[in-house]
Short mmCIF file of C-alpha atoms and ligand atoms in Angstrom, two decimals:
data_model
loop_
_atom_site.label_atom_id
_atom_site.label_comp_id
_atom_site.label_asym_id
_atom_site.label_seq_id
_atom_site.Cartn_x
_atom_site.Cartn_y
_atom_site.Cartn_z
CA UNK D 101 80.68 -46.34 -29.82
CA UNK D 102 79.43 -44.34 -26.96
CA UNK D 103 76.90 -41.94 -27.79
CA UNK D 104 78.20 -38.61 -27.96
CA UNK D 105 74.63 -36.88 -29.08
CA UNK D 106 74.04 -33.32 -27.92
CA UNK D 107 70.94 -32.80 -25.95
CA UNK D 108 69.95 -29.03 -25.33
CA UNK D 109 66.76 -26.69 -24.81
CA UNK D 110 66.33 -23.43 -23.56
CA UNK D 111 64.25 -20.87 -21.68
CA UNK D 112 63.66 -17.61 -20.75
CA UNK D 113 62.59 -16.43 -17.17
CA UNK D 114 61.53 -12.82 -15.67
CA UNK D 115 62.66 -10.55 -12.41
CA UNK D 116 59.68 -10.40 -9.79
CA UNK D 117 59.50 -7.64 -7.24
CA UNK D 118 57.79 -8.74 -4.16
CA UNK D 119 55.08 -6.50 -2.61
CA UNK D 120 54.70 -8.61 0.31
CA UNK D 121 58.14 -9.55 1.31
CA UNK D 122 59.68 -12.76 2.17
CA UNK D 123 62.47 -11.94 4.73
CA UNK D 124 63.65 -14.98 7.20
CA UNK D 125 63.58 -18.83 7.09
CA UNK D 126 62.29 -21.40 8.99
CA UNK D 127 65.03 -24.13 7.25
CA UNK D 128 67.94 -22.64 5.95
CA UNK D 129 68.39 -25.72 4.45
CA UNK D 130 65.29 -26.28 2.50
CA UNK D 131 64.72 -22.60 2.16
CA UNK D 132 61.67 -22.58 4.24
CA UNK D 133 60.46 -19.05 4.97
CA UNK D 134 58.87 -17.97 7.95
CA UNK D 135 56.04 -16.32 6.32
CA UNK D 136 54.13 -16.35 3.03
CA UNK D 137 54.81 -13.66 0.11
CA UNK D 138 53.24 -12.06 -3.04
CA UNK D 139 55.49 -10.66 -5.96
CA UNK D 140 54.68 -9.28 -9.64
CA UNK D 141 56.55 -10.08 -12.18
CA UNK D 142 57.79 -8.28 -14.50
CA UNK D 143 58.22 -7.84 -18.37
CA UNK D 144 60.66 -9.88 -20.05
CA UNK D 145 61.17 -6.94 -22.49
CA UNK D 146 62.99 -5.70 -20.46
CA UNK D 147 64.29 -7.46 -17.74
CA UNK D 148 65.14 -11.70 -18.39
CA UNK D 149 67.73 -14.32 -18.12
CA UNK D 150 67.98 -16.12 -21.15
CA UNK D 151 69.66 -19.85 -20.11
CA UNK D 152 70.06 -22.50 -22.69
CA UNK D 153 70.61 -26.16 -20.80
CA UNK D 154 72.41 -29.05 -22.37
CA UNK D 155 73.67 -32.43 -21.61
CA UNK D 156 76.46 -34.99 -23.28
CA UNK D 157 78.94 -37.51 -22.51
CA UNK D 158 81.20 -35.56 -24.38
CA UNK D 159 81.51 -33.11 -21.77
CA UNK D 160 83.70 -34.42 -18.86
CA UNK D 161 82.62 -34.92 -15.88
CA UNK D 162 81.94 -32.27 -14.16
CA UNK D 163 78.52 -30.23 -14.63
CA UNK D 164 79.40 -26.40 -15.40
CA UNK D 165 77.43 -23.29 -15.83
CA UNK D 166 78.56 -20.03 -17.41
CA UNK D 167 76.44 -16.58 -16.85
CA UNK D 168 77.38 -13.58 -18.96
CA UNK D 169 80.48 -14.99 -20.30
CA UNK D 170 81.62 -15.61 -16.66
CA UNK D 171 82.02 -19.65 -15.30
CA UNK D 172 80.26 -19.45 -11.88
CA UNK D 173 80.93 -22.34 -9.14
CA UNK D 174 77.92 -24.83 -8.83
CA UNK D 175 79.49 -26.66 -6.45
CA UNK D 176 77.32 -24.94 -3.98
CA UNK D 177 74.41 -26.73 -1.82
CA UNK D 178 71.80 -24.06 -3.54
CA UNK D 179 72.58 -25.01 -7.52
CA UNK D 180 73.26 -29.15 -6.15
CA UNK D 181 69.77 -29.15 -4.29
CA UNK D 182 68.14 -28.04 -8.12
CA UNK D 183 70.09 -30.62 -10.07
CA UNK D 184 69.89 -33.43 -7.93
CA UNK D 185 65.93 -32.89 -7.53
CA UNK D 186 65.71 -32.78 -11.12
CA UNK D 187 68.38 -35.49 -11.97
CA UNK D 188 66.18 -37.58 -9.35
CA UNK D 189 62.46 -36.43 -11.62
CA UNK D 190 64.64 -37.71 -14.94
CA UNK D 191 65.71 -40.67 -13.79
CA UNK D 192 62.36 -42.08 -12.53
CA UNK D 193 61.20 -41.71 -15.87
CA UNK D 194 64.03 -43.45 -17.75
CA UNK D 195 63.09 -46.12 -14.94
CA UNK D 196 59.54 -45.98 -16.09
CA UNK D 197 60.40 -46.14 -20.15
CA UNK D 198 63.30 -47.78 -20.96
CA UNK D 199 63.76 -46.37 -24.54
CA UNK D 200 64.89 -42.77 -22.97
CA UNK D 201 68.43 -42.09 -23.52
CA UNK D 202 69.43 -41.97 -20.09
CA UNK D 203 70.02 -38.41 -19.90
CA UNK D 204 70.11 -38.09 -15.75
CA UNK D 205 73.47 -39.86 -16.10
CA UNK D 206 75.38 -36.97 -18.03
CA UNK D 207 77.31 -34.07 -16.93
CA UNK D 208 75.34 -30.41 -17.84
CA UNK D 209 76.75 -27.78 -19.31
CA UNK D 210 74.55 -24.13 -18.55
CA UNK D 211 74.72 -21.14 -20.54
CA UNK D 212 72.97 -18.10 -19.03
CA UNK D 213 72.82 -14.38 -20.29
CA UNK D 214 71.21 -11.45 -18.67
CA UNK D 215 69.79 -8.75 -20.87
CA UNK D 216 70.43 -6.07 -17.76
CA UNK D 217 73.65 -5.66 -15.20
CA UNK D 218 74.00 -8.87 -13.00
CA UNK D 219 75.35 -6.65 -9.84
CA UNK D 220 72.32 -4.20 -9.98
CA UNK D 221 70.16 -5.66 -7.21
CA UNK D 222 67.70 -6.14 -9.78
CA UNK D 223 66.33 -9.93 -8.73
CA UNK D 224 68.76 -11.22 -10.25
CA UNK D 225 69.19 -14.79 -8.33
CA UNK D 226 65.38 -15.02 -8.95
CA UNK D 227 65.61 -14.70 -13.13
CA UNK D 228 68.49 -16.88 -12.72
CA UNK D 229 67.97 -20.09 -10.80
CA UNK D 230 63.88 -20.03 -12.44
CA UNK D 231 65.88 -20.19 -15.99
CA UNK D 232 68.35 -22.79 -14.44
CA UNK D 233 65.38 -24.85 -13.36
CA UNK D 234 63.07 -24.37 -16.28
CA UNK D 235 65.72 -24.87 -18.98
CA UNK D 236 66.40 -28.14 -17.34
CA UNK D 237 63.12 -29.24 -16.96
CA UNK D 238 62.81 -28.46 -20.87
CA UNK D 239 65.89 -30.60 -21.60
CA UNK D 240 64.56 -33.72 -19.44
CA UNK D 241 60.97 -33.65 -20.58
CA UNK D 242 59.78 -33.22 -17.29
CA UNK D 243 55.98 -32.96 -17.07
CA UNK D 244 56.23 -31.43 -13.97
CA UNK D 245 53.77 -28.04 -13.77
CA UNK D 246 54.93 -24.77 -12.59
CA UNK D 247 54.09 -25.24 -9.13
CA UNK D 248 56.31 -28.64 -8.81
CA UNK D 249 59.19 -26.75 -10.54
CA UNK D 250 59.05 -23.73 -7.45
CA UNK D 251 59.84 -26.42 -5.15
CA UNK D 252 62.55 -26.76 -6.55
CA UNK D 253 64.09 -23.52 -7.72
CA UNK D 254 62.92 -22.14 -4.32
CA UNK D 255 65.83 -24.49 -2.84
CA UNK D 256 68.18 -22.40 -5.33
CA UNK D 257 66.90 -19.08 -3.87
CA UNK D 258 63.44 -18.13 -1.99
CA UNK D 259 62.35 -15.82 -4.42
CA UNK D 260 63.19 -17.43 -7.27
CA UNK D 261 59.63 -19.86 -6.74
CA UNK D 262 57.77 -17.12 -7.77
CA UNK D 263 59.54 -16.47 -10.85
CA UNK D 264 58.25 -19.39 -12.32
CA UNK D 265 54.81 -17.84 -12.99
CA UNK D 266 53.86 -14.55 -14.91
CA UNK D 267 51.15 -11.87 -13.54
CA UNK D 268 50.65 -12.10 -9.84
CA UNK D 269 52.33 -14.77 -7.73
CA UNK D 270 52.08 -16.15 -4.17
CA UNK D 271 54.48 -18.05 -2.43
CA UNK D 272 52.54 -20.02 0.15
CA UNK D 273 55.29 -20.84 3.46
CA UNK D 274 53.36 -23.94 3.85
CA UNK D 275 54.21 -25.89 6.99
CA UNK D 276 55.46 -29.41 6.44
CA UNK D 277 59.24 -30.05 7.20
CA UNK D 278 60.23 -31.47 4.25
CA UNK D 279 58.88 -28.27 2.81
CA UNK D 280 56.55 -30.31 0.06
CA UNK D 281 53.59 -27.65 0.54
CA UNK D 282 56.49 -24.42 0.38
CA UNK D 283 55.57 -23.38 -2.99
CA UNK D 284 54.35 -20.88 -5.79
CA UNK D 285 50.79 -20.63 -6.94
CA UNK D 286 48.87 -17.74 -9.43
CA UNK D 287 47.24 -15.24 -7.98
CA UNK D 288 46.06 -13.82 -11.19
CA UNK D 289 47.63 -13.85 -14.67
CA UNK D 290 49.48 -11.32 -16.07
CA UNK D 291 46.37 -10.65 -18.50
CA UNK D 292 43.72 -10.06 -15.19
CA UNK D 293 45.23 -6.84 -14.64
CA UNK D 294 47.91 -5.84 -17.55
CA UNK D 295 47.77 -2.54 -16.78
CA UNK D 296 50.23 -2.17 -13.83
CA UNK D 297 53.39 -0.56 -14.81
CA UNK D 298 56.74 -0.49 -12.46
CA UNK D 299 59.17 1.89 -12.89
CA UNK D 300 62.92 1.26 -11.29
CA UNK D 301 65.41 3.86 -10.02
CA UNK D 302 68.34 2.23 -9.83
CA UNK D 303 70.03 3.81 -6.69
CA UNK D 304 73.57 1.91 -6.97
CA UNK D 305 74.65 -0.95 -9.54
CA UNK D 306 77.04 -1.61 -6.82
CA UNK D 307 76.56 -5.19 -5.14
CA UNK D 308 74.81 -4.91 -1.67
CA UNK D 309 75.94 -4.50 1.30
CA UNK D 310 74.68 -7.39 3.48
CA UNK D 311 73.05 -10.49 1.26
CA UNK D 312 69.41 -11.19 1.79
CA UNK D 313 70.70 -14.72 2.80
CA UNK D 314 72.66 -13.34 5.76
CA UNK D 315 70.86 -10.31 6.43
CA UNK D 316 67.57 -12.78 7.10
CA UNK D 317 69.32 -14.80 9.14
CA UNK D 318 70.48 -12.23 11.56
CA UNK D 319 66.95 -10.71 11.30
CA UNK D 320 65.42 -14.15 12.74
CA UNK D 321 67.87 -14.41 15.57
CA UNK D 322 68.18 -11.31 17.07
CA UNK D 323 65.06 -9.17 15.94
CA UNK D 324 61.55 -9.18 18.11
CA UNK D 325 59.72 -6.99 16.25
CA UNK D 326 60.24 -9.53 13.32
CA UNK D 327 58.12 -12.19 14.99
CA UNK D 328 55.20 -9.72 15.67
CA UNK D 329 55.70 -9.06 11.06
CA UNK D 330 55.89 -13.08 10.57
CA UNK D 331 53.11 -13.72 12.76
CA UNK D 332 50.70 -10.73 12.85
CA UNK D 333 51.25 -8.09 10.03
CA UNK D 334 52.04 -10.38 7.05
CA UNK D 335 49.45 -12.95 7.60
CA UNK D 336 47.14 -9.47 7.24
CA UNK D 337 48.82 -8.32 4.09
CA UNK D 338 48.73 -11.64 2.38
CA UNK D 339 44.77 -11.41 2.55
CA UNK D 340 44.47 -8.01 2.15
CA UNK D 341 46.52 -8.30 -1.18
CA UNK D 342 45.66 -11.39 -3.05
CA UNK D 343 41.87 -9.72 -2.30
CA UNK D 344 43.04 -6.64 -3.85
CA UNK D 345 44.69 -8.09 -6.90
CA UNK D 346 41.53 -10.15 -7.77
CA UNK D 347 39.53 -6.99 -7.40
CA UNK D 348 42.09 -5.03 -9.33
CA UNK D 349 41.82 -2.25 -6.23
CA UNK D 350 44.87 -0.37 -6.67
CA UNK D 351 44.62 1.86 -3.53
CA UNK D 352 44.72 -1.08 -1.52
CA UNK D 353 47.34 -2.89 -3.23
CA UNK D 354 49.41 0.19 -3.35
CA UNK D 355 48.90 0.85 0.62
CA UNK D 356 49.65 -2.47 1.90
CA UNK D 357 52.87 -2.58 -1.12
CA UNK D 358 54.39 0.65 0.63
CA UNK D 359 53.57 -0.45 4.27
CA UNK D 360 54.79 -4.14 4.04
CA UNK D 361 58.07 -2.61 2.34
CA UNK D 362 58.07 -0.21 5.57
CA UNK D 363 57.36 -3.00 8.33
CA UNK D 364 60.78 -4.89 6.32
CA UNK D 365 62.96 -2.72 6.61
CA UNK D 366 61.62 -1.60 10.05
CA UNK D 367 62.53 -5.38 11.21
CA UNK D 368 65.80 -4.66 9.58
CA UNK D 369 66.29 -1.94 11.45
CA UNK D 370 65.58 -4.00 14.44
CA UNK D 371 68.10 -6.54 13.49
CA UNK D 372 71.21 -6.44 15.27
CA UNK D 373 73.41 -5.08 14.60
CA UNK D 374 70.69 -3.12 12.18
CA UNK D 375 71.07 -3.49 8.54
CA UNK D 376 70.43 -0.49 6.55
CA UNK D 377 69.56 -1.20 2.77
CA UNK D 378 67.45 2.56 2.23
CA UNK D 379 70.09 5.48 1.71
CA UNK D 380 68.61 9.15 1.33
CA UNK D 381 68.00 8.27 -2.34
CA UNK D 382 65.29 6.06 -1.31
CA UNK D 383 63.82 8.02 1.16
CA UNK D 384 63.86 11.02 -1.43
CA UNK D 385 61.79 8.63 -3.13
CA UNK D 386 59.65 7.69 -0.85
CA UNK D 387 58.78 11.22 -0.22
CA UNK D 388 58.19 12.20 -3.69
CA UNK D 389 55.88 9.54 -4.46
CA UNK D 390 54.06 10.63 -1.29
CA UNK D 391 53.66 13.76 -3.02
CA UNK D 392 52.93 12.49 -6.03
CA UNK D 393 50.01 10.76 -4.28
CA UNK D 394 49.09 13.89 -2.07
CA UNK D 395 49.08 15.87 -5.28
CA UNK D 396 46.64 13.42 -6.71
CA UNK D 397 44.61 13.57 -3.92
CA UNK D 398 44.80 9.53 -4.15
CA UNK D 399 46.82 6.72 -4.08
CA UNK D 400 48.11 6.79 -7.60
CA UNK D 401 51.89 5.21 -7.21
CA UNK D 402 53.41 3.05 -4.62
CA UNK D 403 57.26 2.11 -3.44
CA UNK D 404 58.94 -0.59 -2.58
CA UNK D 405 62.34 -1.60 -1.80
CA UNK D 406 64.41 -4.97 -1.76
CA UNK D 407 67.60 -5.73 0.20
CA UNK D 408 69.44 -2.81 -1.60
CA UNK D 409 68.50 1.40 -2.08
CA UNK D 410 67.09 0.75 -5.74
CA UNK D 411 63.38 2.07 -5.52
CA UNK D 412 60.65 0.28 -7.29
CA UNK D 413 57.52 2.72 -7.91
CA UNK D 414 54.51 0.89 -9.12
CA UNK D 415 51.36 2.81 -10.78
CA UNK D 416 48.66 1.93 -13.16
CA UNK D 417 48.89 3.32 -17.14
CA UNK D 418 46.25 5.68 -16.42
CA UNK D 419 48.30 6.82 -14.44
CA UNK D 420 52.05 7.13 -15.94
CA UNK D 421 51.68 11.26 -16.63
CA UNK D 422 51.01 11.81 -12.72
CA UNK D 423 53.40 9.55 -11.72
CA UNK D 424 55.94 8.84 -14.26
CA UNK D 425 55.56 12.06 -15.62
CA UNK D 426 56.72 14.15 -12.48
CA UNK D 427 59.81 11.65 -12.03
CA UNK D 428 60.85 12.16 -15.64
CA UNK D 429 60.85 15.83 -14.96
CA UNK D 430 63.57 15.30 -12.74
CA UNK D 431 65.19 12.08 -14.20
CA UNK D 432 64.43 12.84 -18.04
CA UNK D 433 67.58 12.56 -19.09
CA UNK D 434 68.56 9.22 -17.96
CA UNK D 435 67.66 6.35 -20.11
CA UNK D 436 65.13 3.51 -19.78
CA UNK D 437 62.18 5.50 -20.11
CA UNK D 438 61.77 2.89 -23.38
CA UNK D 439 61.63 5.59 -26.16
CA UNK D 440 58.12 6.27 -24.65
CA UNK D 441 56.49 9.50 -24.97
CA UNK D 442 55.07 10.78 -21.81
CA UNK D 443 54.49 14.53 -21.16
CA UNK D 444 56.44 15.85 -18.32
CA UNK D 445 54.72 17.19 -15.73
CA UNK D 446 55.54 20.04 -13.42
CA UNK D 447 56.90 19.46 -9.69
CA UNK D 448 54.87 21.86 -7.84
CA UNK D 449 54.08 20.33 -4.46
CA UNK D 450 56.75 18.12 -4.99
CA UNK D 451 59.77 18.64 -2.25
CA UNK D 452 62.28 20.17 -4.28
CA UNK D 453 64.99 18.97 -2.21
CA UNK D 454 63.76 15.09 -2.41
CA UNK D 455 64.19 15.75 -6.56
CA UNK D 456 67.12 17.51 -6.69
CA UNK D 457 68.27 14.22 -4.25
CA UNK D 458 66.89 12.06 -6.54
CA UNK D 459 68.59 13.67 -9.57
CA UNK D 460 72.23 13.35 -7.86
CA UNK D 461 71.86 9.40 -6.80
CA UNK D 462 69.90 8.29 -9.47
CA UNK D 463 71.66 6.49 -11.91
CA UNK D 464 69.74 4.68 -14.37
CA UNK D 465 65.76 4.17 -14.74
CA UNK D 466 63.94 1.04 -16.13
CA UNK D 467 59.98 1.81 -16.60
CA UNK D 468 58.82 -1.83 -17.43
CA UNK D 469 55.69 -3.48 -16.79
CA UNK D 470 53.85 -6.74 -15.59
CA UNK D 471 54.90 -9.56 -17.61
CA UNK D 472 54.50 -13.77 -18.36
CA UNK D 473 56.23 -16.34 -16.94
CA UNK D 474 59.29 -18.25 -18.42
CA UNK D 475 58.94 -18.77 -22.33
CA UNK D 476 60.76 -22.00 -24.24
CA UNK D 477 62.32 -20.44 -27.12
CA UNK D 478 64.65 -22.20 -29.37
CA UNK D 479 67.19 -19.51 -29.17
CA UNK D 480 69.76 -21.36 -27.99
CA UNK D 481 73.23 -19.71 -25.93
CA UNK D 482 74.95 -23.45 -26.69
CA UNK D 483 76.29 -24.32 -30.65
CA UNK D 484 75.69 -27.60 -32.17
CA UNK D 485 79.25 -28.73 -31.68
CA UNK D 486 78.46 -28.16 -27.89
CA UNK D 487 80.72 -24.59 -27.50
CA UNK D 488 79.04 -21.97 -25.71
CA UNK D 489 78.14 -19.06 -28.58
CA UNK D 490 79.68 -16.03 -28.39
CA UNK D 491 77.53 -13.02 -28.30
C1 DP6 B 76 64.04 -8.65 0.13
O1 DP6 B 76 65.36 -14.85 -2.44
O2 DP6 B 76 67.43 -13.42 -2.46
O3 DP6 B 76 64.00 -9.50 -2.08
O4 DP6 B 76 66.37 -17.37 -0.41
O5 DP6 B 76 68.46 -16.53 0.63
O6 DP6 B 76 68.27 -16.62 -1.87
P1 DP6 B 76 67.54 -16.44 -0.55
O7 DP6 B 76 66.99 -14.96 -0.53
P2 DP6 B 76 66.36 -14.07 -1.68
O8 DP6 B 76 65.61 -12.97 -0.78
C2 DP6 B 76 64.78 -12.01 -1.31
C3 DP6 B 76 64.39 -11.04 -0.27
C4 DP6 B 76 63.65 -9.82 -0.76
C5 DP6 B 76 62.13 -9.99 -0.63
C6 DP6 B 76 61.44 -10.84 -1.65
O9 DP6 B 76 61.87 -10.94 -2.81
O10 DP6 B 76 60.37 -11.38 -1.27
#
């Protein structure tokens, strides 16, 4: 009788927020970018996808993979280029040991739940396809590190490399074609500097406008101004920021954080047709955090935004009553604040209009913080009869 044995592990993988962008690719394909990038990831507290992985000959033929409840297609080059890559990393070592049930041969099945809203623009392609990749790793035994899995998962989607780590993470562009040296590396743990809090405004839950995907690829064909970012300003950011990490120098990191959000969506702007992802929501955030800082008299808190309004306001815990503190004034009654106590403060010298803006569009708030890397947990989505569970 054909074995019909269920094989299954599971993982958990964090959101990362990117303070050096990634934003155009050299090899659609491959997912090569055109320049390097730096990202922090964040707590899993708040903010995971949780993606059990299992494989059997009792499931058909076809692999399949369910997120929130939902089946999703994986017929797609993306989720084939991460499980033929690992299917290939299995196989060679059945080929090596011959007592390993050959588990490369068998159709997957993919459970995958989110613990916030898929359509957010939270990162969530990053969580996801790190979780996909990780959880299958798990299941095959792979003894591939970290850094051998973000080749991988970066072929699912660019940002999801760096998701693979906790802390601070770089994604170096590399510059082979077969994109071999295109991968995630530590900066710093998340334990070097665990003091760095980020706190989200969610602008709009609604899905964006134009996708990163397209809206990069437009970018590197029509924009000029985005050569001048690949080849001049980023290359100056990257240093400037792994330098400032290491040193734990917030003022820098928070600088070059708010201007390398401002030179990408500049080269948006320069795309064209230009793609607009800030709305006056963001910009009433930008301006309050500039106030924030001004009324500081330092760099205490710095923004940055993604391909979508949502702001992303990062600060250090000595911090969160100058920073955090004047947003909750004006955002207090949303939650996500995480049942934590911190005093409001008052908004003098703040722009009232920016907070009154920020009050109207605002529609959620997550204050979260740096975080690890994808945990195995034995928590699994997938019952021992093979079913999916329901939650
Ligand atoms: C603005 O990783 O979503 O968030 O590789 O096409 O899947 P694909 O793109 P994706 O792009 C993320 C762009 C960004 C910046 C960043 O995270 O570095």
């Amino acid at each position: 009788m054909a074995d019909k044995k269920i094989y299954q592990a599971s993982t958990t993988a964090p959101v990362n927020i990117a303070v050096v962008k990634y934003w155009g690719k050299r090899d659609p394909k491959l997912n090569l970018p055109t320049n390097s990038s730096v990202s922090v990831t964040l707590s899993q507290a708040d903010l995971r996808t949780h993606t059990t992985a299992a494989c059997s000959s009792s499931f058909g033929n076809e692999d399949t993979l369910l997120l929130n409840s939902s089946p999703q297609d994986v017929t797609g080059a993306r989720t084939q280029a991460c499980f033929r890559e690992l299917r290939a990393l299995r196989s060679s070592l059945e080929a090596s040991d011959s007592s390993l049930p050959k588990l490369s041969t068998l159709p997957l099945r993919i459970v995958s739940e989110n613990n916030f809203p898929t359509a957010a623009g939270l990162a969530s392609s990053a969580a996801g396809f790190a979780a996909l990749v990780r959880a299958i790793a798990n299941l095959y035994e792979l003894p591939s590190s970290p850094t051998d899995l973000s080749r991988i998962a970066r072929q699912g989607s660019g940002s999801a490399c760096r998701s693979l780590f906790g802390g601070y993470v770089a994604w170096q562009m590399g510059s082979k074609a077969d994109g071999s040296d295109s991968v995630a590396v530590e900066v710093a743990p998340a334990s070097h500097w665990p003091t760095m809090r980020a706190l989200i405004l969610v602008v709009s839950a609604e899905k964006k406008g134009v996708s990163s995907t397209s809206g990069m690829q437009i970018t590197v064909a029509t924009s000029k101004l985005f050569k001048h970012r690949a080849e001049v300003v980023v290359p100056q950011h990257m240093e400037m920021m792994e330098k400032a990490i290491k040193e734990k120098d917030f003022e820098t990191f928070a600088k070059v954080t708010m201007m390398d959000s401002n030179s990408f969506h500049s080269v948006c702007l320069d795309t064209f047709p230009p793609i607009f992802y800030l709305n006056d929501v963001s910009r009433s955030a930008i301006r309050v955090v500039e106030d924030i800082n001004k009324k500081a008299g330092k760099i205490v808190a710095a923004y940055t935004f993604d391909a979508g309004p949502n702001a992303v306001i990062y600060f250090e815990e000595e911090n969160v009553e100058q920073v955090a503190g004047v947003l909750k004034s004006a955002l207090g009654s949303l939650d996500g604040w995480q049942g934590r106590d911190i005093k409001v403060q008052d908004t003098e010298g703040v722009d009232a209009k920016a907070v009154q803006v920020l009050k109207e569009g605002v529609s959620r708030v997550i204050l979260t913080s740096v975080g690890e890397g994808p945990i195995r947990t034995e928590e699994s989505l997938i019952a021992e009869n093979g079913e999916p569970l329901k939650k």
